[in-house]
Short mmCIF file of C-alpha atoms and ligand atoms in Angstrom, two decimals:
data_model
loop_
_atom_site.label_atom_id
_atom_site.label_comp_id
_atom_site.label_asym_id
_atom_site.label_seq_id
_atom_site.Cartn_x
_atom_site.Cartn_y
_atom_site.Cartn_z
CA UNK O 1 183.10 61.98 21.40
CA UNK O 2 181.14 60.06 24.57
CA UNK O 3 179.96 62.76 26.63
CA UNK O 4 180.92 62.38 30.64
CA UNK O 5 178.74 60.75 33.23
CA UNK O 6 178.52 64.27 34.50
CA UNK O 7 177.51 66.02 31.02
CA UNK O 8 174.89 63.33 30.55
CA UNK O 9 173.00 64.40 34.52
CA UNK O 10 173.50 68.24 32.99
CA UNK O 11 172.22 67.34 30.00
CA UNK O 12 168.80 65.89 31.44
CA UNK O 13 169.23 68.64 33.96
CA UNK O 14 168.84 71.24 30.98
CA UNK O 15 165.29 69.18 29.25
CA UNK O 16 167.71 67.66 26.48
CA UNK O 17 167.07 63.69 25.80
CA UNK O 18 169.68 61.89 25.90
CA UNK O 19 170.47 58.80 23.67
CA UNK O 20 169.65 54.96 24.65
CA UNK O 21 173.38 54.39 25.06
CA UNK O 22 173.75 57.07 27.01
CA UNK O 23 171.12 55.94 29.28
CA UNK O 24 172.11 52.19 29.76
CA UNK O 25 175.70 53.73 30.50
CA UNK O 26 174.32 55.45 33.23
CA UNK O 27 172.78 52.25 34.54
CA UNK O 28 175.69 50.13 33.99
CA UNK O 29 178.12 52.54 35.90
CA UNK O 30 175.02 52.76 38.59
CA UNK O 31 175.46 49.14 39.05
CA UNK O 32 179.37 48.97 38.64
CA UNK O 33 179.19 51.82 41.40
CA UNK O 34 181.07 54.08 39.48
CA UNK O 35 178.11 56.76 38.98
CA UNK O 36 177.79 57.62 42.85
CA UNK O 37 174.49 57.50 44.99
CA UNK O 38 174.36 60.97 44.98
CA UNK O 39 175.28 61.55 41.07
CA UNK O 40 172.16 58.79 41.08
CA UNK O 41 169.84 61.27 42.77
CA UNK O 42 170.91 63.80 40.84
CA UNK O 43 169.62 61.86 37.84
CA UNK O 44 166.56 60.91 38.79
CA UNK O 45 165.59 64.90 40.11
CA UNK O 46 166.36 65.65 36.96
CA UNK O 47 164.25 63.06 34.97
CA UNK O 48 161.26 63.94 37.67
CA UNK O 49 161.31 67.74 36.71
CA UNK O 50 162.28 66.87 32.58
CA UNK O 51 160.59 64.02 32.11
CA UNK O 52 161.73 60.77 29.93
CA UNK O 53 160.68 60.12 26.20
CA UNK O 54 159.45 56.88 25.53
CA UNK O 55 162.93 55.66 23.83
CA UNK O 56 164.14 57.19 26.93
CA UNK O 57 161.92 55.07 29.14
CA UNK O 58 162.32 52.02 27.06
CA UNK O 59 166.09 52.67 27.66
CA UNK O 60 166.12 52.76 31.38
CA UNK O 61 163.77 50.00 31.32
CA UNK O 62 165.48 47.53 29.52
CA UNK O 63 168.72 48.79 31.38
CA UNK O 64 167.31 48.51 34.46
CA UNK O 65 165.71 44.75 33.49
CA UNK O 66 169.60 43.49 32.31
CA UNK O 67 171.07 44.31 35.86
CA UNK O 68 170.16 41.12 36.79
CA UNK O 69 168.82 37.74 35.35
CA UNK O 70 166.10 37.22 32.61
CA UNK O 71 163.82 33.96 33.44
CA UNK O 72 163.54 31.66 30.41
CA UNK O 73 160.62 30.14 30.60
CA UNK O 74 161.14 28.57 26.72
CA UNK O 75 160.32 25.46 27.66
CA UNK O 76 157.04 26.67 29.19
CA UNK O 77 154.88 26.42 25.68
CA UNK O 78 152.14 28.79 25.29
CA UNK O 79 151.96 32.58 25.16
CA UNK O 80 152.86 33.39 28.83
CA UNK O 81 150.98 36.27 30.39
CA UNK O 82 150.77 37.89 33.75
CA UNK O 83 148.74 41.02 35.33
CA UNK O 84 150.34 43.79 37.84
CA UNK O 85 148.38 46.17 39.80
CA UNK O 86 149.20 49.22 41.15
CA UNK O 87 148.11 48.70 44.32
CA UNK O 88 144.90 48.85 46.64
CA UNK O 89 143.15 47.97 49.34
CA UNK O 90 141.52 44.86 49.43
CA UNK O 91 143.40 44.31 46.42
CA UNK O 92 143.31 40.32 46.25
CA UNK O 93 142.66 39.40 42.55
CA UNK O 94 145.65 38.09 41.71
CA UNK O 95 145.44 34.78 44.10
CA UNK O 96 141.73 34.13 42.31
CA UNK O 97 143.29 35.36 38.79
CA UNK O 98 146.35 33.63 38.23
CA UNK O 99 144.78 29.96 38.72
CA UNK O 100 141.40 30.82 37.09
CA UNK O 101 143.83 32.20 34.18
CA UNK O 102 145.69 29.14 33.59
CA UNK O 103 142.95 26.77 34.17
CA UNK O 104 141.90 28.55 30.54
CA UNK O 105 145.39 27.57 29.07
CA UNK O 106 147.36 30.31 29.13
CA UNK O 107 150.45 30.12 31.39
CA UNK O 108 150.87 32.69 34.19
CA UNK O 109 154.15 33.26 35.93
CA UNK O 110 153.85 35.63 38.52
CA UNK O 111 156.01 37.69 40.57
CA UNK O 112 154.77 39.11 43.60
CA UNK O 113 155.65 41.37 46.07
CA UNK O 114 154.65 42.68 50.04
CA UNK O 115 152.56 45.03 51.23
CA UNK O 116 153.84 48.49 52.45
CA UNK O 117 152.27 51.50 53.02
CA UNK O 118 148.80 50.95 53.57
CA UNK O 119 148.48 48.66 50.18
CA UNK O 120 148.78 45.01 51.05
CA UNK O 121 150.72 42.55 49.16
CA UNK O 122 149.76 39.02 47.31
CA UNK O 123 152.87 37.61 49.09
CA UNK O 124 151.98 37.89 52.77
CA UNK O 125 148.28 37.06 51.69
CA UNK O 126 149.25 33.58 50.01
CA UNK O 127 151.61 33.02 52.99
CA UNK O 128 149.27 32.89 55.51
CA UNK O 129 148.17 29.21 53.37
CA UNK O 130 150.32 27.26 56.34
CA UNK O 131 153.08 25.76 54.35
CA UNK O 132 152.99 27.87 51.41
CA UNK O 133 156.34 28.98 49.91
CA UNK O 134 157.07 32.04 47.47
CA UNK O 135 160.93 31.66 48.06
CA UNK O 136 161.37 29.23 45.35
CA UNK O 137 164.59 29.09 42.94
CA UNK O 138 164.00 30.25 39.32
CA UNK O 139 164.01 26.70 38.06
CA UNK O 140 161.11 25.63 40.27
CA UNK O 141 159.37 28.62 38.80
CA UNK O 142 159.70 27.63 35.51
CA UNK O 143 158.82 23.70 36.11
CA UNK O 144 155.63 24.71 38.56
CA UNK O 145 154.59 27.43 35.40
CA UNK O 146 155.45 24.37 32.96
CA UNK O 147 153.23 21.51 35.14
CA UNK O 148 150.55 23.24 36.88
CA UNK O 149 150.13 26.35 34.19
CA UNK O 150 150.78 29.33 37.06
CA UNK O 151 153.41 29.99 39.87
CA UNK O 152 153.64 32.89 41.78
CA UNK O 153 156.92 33.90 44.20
CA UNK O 154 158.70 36.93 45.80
CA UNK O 155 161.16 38.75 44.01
CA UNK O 156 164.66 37.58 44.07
CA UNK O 157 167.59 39.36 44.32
CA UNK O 158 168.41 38.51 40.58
CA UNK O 159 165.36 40.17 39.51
CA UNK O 160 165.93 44.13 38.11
CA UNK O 161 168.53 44.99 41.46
CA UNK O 162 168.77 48.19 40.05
CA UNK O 163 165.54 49.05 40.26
CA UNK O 164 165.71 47.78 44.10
CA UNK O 165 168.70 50.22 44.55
CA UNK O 166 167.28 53.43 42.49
CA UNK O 167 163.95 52.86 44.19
CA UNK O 168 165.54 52.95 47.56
CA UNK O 169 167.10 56.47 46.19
CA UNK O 170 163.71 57.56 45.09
CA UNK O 171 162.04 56.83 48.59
CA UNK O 172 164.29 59.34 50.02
CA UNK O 173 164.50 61.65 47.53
CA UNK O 174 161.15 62.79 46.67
CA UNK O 175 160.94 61.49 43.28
CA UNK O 176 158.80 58.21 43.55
CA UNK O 177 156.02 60.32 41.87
CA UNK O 178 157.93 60.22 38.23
CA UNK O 179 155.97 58.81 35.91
CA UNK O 180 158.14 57.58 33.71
CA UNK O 181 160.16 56.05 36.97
CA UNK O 182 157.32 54.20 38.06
CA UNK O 183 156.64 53.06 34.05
CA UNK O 184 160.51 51.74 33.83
CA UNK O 185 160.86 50.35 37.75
CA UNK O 186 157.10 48.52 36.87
CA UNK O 187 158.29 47.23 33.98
CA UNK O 188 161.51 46.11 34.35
CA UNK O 189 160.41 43.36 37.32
CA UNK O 190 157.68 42.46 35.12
CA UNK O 191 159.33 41.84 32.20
CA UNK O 192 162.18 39.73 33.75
CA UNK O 193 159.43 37.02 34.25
CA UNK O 194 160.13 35.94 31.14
CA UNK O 195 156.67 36.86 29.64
CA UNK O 196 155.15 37.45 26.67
CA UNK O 197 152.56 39.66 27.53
CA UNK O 198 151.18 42.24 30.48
CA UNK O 199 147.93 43.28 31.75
CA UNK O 200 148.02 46.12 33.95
CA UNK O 201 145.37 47.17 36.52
CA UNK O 202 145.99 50.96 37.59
CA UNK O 203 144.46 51.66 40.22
CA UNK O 204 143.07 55.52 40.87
CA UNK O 205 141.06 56.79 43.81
CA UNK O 206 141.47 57.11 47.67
CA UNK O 207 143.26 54.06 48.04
CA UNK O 208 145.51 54.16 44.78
CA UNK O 209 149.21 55.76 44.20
CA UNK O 210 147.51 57.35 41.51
CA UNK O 211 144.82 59.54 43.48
CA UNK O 212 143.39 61.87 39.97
CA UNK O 213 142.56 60.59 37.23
CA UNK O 214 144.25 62.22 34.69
CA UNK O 215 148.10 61.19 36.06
CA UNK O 216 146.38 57.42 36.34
CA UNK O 217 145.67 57.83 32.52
CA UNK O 218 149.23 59.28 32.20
CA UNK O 219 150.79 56.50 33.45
CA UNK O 220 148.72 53.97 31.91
CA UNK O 221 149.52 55.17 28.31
CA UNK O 222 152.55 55.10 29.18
CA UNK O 223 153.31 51.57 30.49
CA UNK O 224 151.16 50.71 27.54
CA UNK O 225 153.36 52.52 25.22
CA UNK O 226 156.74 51.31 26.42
CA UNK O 227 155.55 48.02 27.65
CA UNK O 228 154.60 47.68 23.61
CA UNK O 229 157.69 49.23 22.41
CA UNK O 230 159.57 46.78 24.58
CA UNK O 231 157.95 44.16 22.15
CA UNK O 232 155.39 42.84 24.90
CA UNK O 233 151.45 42.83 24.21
CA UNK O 234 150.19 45.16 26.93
CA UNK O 235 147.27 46.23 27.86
CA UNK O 236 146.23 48.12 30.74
CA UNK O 237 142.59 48.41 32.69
CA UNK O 238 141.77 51.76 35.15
CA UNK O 239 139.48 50.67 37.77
CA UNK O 240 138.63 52.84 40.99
CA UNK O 241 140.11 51.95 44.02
CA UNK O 242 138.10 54.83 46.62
CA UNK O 243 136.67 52.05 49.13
CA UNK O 244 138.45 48.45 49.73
CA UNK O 245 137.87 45.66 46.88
CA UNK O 246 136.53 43.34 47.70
CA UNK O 247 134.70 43.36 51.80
CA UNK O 248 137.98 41.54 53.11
CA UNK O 249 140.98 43.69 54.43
CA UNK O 250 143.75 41.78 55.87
CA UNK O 251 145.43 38.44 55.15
CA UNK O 252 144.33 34.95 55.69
CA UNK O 253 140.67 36.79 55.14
CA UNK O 254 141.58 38.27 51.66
CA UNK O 255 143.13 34.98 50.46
CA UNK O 256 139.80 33.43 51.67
CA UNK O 257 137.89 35.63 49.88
CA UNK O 258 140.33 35.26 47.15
CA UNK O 259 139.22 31.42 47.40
CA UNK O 260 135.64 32.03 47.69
CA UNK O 261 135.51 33.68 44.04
CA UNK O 262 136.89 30.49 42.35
CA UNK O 263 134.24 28.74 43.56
CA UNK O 264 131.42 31.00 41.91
CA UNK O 265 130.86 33.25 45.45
CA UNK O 266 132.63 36.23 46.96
CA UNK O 267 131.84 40.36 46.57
CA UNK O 268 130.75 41.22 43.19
CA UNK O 269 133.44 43.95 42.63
CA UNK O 270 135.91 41.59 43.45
CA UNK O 271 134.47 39.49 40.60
CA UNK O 272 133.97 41.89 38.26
CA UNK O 273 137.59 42.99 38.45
CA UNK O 274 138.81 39.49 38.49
CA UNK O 275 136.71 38.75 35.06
CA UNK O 276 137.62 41.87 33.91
CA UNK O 277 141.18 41.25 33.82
CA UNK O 278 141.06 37.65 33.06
CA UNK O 279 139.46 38.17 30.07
CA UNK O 280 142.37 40.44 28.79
CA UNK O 281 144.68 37.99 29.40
CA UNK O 282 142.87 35.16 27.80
CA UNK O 283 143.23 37.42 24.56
CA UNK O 284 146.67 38.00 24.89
CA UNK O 285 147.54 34.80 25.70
CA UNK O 286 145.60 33.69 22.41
CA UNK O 287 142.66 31.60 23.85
CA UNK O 288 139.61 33.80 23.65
CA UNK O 289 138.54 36.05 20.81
CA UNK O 290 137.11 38.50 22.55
CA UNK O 291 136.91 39.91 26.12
CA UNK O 292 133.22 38.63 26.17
CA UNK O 293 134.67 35.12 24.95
CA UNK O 294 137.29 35.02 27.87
CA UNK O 295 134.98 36.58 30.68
CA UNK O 296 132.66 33.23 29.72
CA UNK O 297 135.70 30.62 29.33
CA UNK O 298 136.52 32.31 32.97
CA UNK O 299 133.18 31.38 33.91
CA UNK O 300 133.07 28.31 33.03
CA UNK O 301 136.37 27.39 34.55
CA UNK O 302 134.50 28.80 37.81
CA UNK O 303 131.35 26.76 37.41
CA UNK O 304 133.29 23.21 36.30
CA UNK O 305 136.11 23.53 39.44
CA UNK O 306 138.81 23.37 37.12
CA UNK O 307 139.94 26.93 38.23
CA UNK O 308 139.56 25.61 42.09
CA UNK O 309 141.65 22.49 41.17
CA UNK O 310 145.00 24.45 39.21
CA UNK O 311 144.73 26.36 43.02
CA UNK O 312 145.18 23.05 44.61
CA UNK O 313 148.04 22.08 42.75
CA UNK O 314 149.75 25.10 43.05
CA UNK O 315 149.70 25.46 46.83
CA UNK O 316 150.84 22.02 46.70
CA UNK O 317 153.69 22.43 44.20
CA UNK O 318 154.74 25.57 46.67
CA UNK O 319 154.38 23.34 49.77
CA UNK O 320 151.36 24.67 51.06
CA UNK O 321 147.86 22.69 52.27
CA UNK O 322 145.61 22.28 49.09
CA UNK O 323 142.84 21.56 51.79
CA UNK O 324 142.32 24.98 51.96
CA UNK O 325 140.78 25.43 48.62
CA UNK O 326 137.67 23.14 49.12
CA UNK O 327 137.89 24.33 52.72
CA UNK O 328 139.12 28.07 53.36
CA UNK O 329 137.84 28.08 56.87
CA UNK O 330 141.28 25.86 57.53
CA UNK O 331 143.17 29.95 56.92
CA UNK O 332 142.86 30.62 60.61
CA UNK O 333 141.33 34.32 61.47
CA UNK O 334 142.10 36.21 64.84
CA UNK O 335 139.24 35.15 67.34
CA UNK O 336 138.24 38.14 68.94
CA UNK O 337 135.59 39.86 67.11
CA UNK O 338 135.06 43.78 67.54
CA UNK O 339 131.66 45.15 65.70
CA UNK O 340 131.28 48.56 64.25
CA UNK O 341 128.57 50.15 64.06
CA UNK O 342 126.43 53.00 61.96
CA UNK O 343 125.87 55.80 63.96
CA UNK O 344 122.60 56.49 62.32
CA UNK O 345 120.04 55.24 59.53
CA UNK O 346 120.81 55.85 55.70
CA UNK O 347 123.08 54.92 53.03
CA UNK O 348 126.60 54.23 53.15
CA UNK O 349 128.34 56.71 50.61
CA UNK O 350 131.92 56.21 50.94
CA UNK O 351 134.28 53.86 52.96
CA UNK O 352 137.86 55.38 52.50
CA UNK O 353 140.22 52.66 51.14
CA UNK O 354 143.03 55.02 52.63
CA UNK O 355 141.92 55.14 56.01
CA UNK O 356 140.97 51.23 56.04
CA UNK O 357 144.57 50.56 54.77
CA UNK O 358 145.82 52.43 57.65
CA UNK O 359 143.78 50.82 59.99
CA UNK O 360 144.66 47.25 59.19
CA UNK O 361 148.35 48.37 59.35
CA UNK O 362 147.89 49.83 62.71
CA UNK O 363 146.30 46.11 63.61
CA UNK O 364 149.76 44.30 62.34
CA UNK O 365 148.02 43.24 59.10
CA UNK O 366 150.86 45.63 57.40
CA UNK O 367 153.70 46.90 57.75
CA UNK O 368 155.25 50.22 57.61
CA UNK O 369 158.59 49.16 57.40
CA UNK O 370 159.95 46.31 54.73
CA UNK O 371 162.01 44.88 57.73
CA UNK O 372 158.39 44.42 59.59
CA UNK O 373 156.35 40.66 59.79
CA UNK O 374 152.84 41.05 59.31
CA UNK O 375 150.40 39.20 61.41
CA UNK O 376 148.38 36.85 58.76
CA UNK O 377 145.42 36.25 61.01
CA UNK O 378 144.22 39.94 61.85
CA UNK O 379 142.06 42.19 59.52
CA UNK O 380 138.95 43.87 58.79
CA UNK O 381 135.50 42.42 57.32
CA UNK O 382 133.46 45.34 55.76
CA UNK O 383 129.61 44.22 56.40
CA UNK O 384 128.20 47.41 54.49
CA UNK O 385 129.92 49.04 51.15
CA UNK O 386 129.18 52.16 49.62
CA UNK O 387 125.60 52.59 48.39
CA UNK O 388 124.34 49.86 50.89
CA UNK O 389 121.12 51.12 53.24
CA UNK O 390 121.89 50.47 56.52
CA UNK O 391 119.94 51.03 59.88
CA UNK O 392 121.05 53.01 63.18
CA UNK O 393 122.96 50.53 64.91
CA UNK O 394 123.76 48.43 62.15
CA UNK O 395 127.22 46.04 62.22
CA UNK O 396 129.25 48.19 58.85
CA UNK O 397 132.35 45.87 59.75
CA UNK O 398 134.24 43.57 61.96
CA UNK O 399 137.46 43.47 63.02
CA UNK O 400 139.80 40.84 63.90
CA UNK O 401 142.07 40.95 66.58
CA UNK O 402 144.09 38.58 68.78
CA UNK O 403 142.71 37.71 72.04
CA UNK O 404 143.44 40.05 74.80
CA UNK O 405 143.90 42.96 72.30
CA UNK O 406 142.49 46.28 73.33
CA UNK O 407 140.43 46.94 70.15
CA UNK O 408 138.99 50.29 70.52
CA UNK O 409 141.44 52.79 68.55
CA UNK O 410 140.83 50.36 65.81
CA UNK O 411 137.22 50.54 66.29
CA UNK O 412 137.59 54.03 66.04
CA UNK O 413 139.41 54.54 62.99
CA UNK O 414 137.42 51.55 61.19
CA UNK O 415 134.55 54.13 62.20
CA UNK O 416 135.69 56.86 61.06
CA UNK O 417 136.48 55.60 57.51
CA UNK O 418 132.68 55.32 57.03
CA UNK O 419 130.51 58.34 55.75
CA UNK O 420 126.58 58.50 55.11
CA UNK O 421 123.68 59.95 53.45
CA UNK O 422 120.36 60.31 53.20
CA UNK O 423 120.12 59.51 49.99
CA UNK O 424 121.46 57.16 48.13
CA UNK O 425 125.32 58.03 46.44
CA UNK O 426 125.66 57.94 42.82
CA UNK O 427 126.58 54.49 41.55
CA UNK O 428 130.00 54.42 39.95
CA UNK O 429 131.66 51.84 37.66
CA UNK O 430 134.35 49.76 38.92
CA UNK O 431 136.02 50.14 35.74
CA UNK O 432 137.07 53.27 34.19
CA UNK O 433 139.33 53.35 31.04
CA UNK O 434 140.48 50.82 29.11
CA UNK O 435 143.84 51.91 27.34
CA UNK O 436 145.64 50.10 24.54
N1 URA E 501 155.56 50.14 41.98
C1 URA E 501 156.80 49.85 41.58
O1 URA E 501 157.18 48.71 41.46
N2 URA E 501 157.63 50.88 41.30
C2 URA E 501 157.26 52.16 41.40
O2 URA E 501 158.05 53.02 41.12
C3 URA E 501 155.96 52.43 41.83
C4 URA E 501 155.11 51.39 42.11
#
């Protein structure tokens, strides 16, 4: 006999698992609002003390990825691939990525989101191209993917609304912090893109969700797990997120920077990472061998501009300028120019991606609030990065602010996000894991 809506929540209460159908009946009377908010919450305290199996996860997933609409890209041909990070500072690769990507062949259909908290978004950072659009219907996605080989929007209302709704519980319920809730609300967006395969950067440090790494490793294997046994190839990368990526914190200066890279310049880390997860996708998507054959087709498509021109038709296709690309100093940045300085000679051993998040909210570059516009043309340039000497006196980073602007808390907490030794800090990999 079906057990009742209310013996399923007891049953997770107790530790048991419960069975696929089970779980996708939950969903389904979640979205038919016949399981209640707080019957909802009730459920998800549950699966944050219990846990999910992977069938479990896979489950909600795919129940939560059926609430709403599946893109076909079918007539896209190719093996369609896309990356999702978990969210940094600085965190810009996916505007340098996606184009450099499909300049290789392989077709990348993105769907972005904002910045909150003190991570920013890809959306607000393409946005501040002047024209650019990322509220495009589905079937512009799929003929932008089809002609130019990579699109990349906002999330509709059609994509995974459950997850929009259960999130919304999580936020105020204490139970964002579920692994296997962030592995099924992750995956279910992603996989409604209609793609074939996934290449996840988790983020762990300072500046990430994840802050140790053992829970980032926990929740890699297991989007890696249930992204697989959801029949998508999936790979997923750790890299460190303590200081910024990249030296540009903001928006129109991160999708500069983001710029910069495809044509062969810009912060090494910001490269590395880029290459790093390029080359993943490349092998997923079929078109290099091996991650040292994709990192040099990604190279290549740097050095001949053909990564630089799939940009330009892109921001075209999504009604932005395409002058931007062979000219980035068109994104306008805030004119008033505040320097920070190091309070003394040495080395720079930490810049706290946190605290430089929460700056360039404070400054308008974020938002706190999803309701809240962000202010494209503010941010933060960091002139020094960890393990950099610098001299007393020395400018560590600038900050952008509109005219008139009194600059000096921001100065201040800029500052403060800067530490120093005497000796030179330990050099540390951008990448950590790589997890299969
Ligand atoms: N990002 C998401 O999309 N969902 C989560 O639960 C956490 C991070």
């Amino acid at each position: 006999m079906e057990r009742s809506l209310v013996e399923l929540l007891a049953a997770k209460r107790d530790g048991a698992a419960l069975e696929e159908g089970e779980i996708r009946r939950l969903v389904s009377s979640f979205n038919a609002s016949e399981l209640a908010d707080y019957q909802m919450a009730a459920f998800l305290m549950a699966v944050f003390f219990r846990g999910l199996d992977d069938a479990e996860t896979v489950a909600l997933t795919e129940a939560m990825l059926h609430s709403g609409t599946v893109l076909d890209l079918g007539g896209v041909p190719g093996i369609k691939v896309d990356k999702h990070s978990t969210g940094g500072v600085g965190d810009k690769v996916s505007i340098c990525l996606a184009p450099l990507v499909a300049a290789c062949g392989v077709p990348v259909p993105m769907v972005s989101g904002r910045g909150l908290g003190h991570t920013g978004g890809t959306l607000d950072k393409l946005e501040a191209i002047p024209g650019f659009r990322t509220d495009l219907s589905v079937s512009d996605f799929a003929r932008i993917v089809r002609d130019v080989g990579t699109c990349m929007i906002g999330q509709t209302k059609e994509i995974a609304p459950a997850d929009k709704r259960i999130y919304a519980l999580r936020d105020v319920t204490a139970t964002v912090e579920s692994i296997p809730l962030i592995v099924a609300s992750i995956l279910s967006k992603k996989l409604a893109e209609g793609i074939d395969g996934l290449v996840l950067d988790v983020k762990v440090g300072r500046g990430a969700f994840m802050k140790d790494e053992e829970r980032a490793r926990a929740l890699a294997d297991k989007l890696v797990r249930v992204g697989t046994r959801a029949g998508k190839k999936v790979v997923a990368i750790l890299t460190r997120m303590d200081a910024p990526l990249g030296r540009a914190v903001g928006n129109a200066n991160e999708t500069r920077e983001a710029l910069d890279v495809l044509h062969g310049k810009g912060p090494e880390d910001l490269i590395e990472c880029t290459l790093v997860l390029g080359a993943e996708m490349l092998v997923l998507g079929g078109r290099a061998e091996s991650a040292a054959d994709g990192t040099k087709k990604l190279r290549d498509a740097i050095a001949s501009g053909a990564a630089a021109r799939v940009m330009e038709k892109m921001i075209e296709a999504q009604g932005g300028d395409p002058k931007v690309v062979a000219d980035p100093s068109r994104l306008s940045i805030a004119e008033q120019v505040v320097e920070v300085k190091a309070p003394r000679a040495g080395f720079v051993s930490g810049v706290d991606a946190l605290a430089i998040g929460l700056a360039g909210v404070s400054m308008g570059a974020g938002r706190t609030r999803a309701d809240q516009a962000v202010d494209p043309a503010v941010g933060i340039e960091l002139d020094a990065k960890p393990g950099d000497a610098v001299g007393a006196g020395q400018v560590v980073a600038r900050i952008f602010v509109r005219p008139g602007t009194d600059a000096s808390p921001f100065r201040d907490r800029v500052a403060a996000a800067f530490t120093y030794s005497d000796a030179a800090p330990p050099a540390s990999s951008l990448v950590v894991a790589r997890v299969v």
